[in-house]
Amino acid sequence: MKILKFGAVWCNGCLVMRPRLEEIEKENPWLKTNYFDFDQDKEMVKKFNISSGVLPVFIFLDKNSKEILRLSGEVEKDLFLEKIAENKDK
């Protein structure tokens, strides 16, 4: 499983989520993540149909790079960890 993270420097929810995700990533070193900036990574933003009104967006991909879950906005750490646990073997 891999998580694609979409955010922007002007996004308040992104600022809230950044340290939360850094903590999650430190606690789960096996977790693969990639960050994409809404204003700079236009190709990926378009490919995954990301809107500026719903940032941040977290897309969970399975082993075949198929989307299995999409979370958006400020997500509590416990819920995020729950979703990781549910999908980590996919």
Coordinates of C-alpha atoms in Angstrom, one line a residue:
M1 CA 0.0 0.0 0.0
K2 CA 1.1 3.5 -0.7
I3 CA -0.5 6.9 0.3
L4 CA -0.4 9.9 -2.0
K5 CA -0.7 13.2 -0.1
F6 CA -2.0 16.3 -1.9
G7 CA -1.8 19.7 -0.2
A8 CA -0.7 23.3 -0.6
V9 CA 1.2 25.9 1.3
W10 CA -1.9 28.1 1.7
C11 CA -4.1 25.2 3.0
N12 CA -4.8 25.5 6.7
G13 CA -5.9 21.8 7.0
C14 CA -2.6 20.8 5.3
L15 CA -0.7 22.7 8.0
V16 CA -2.6 20.8 10.7
M17 CA -2.1 17.4 9.0
R18 CA 1.6 17.8 8.2
P19 CA 2.9 17.1 11.8
R20 CA 0.3 14.5 12.3
L21 CA 1.4 12.6 9.2
E22 CA 5.1 13.0 10.0
E23 CA 4.3 11.3 13.4
I24 CA 2.4 8.5 11.7
E25 CA 5.2 8.0 9.1
K26 CA 7.8 7.8 11.9
E27 CA 5.7 5.2 13.8
N28 CA 5.2 3.2 10.6
P29 CA 8.5 3.2 8.7
W30 CA 7.2 0.6 6.2
L31 CA 4.6 3.0 5.0
K32 CA 5.3 4.5 1.5
T33 CA 4.0 8.0 0.9
N34 CA 4.5 10.7 -1.8
Y35 CA 3.6 14.3 -1.4
F36 CA 2.2 16.4 -4.3
D37 CA 1.7 20.2 -4.2
F38 CA -1.6 21.4 -5.6
D39 CA 0.0 24.4 -7.3
Q40 CA 3.2 22.7 -8.6
D41 CA 2.2 19.1 -9.5
K42 CA -0.6 19.9 -11.9
E43 CA -0.3 16.6 -13.8
M44 CA -0.9 14.5 -10.7
V45 CA -3.6 16.9 -9.4
K46 CA -5.5 16.5 -12.7
K47 CA -4.9 12.7 -12.9
F48 CA -6.5 12.2 -9.5
N49 CA -9.1 14.9 -9.9
I50 CA -8.1 16.9 -6.9
S51 CA -10.0 20.1 -6.2
S52 CA -8.6 23.1 -4.2
G53 CA -11.8 23.1 -2.1
V54 CA -11.1 19.7 -0.5
L55 CA -7.4 19.9 0.5
P56 CA -5.7 18.0 2.0
V57 CA -6.4 14.8 0.1
F58 CA -5.0 11.4 1.0
I59 CA -5.3 8.6 -1.6
F60 CA -4.6 5.1 -0.6
L61 CA -3.3 2.9 -3.4
D62 CA -3.0 -0.9 -3.5
K63 CA 0.0 -2.9 -4.7
N64 CA -1.2 -2.4 -8.3
S65 CA -1.5 1.4 -7.8
K66 CA -5.3 1.2 -7.9
E67 CA -7.1 3.6 -5.6
I68 CA -8.7 1.9 -2.7
L69 CA -9.6 4.8 -0.3
R70 CA -9.7 8.6 -0.4
L71 CA -9.7 10.7 2.7
S72 CA -9.9 14.5 2.7
G73 CA -9.6 17.4 5.2
E74 CA -8.3 17.1 8.7
V75 CA -8.3 13.5 9.7
E76 CA -7.8 12.4 13.3
K77 CA -4.7 10.4 13.9
D78 CA -6.6 7.4 15.3
L79 CA -8.9 7.2 12.2
F80 CA -5.9 7.6 9.9
L81 CA -4.1 4.7 11.7
E82 CA -7.3 2.6 11.5
K83 CA -7.5 3.1 7.8
I84 CA -3.8 2.2 7.3
A85 CA -4.3 -1.0 9.3
E86 CA -7.4 -1.9 7.3
N87 CA -5.6 -1.5 4.0
K88 CA -1.9 -2.2 4.6
D89 CA -2.0 -5.7 3.0
K90 CA -3.8 -4.6 -0.1

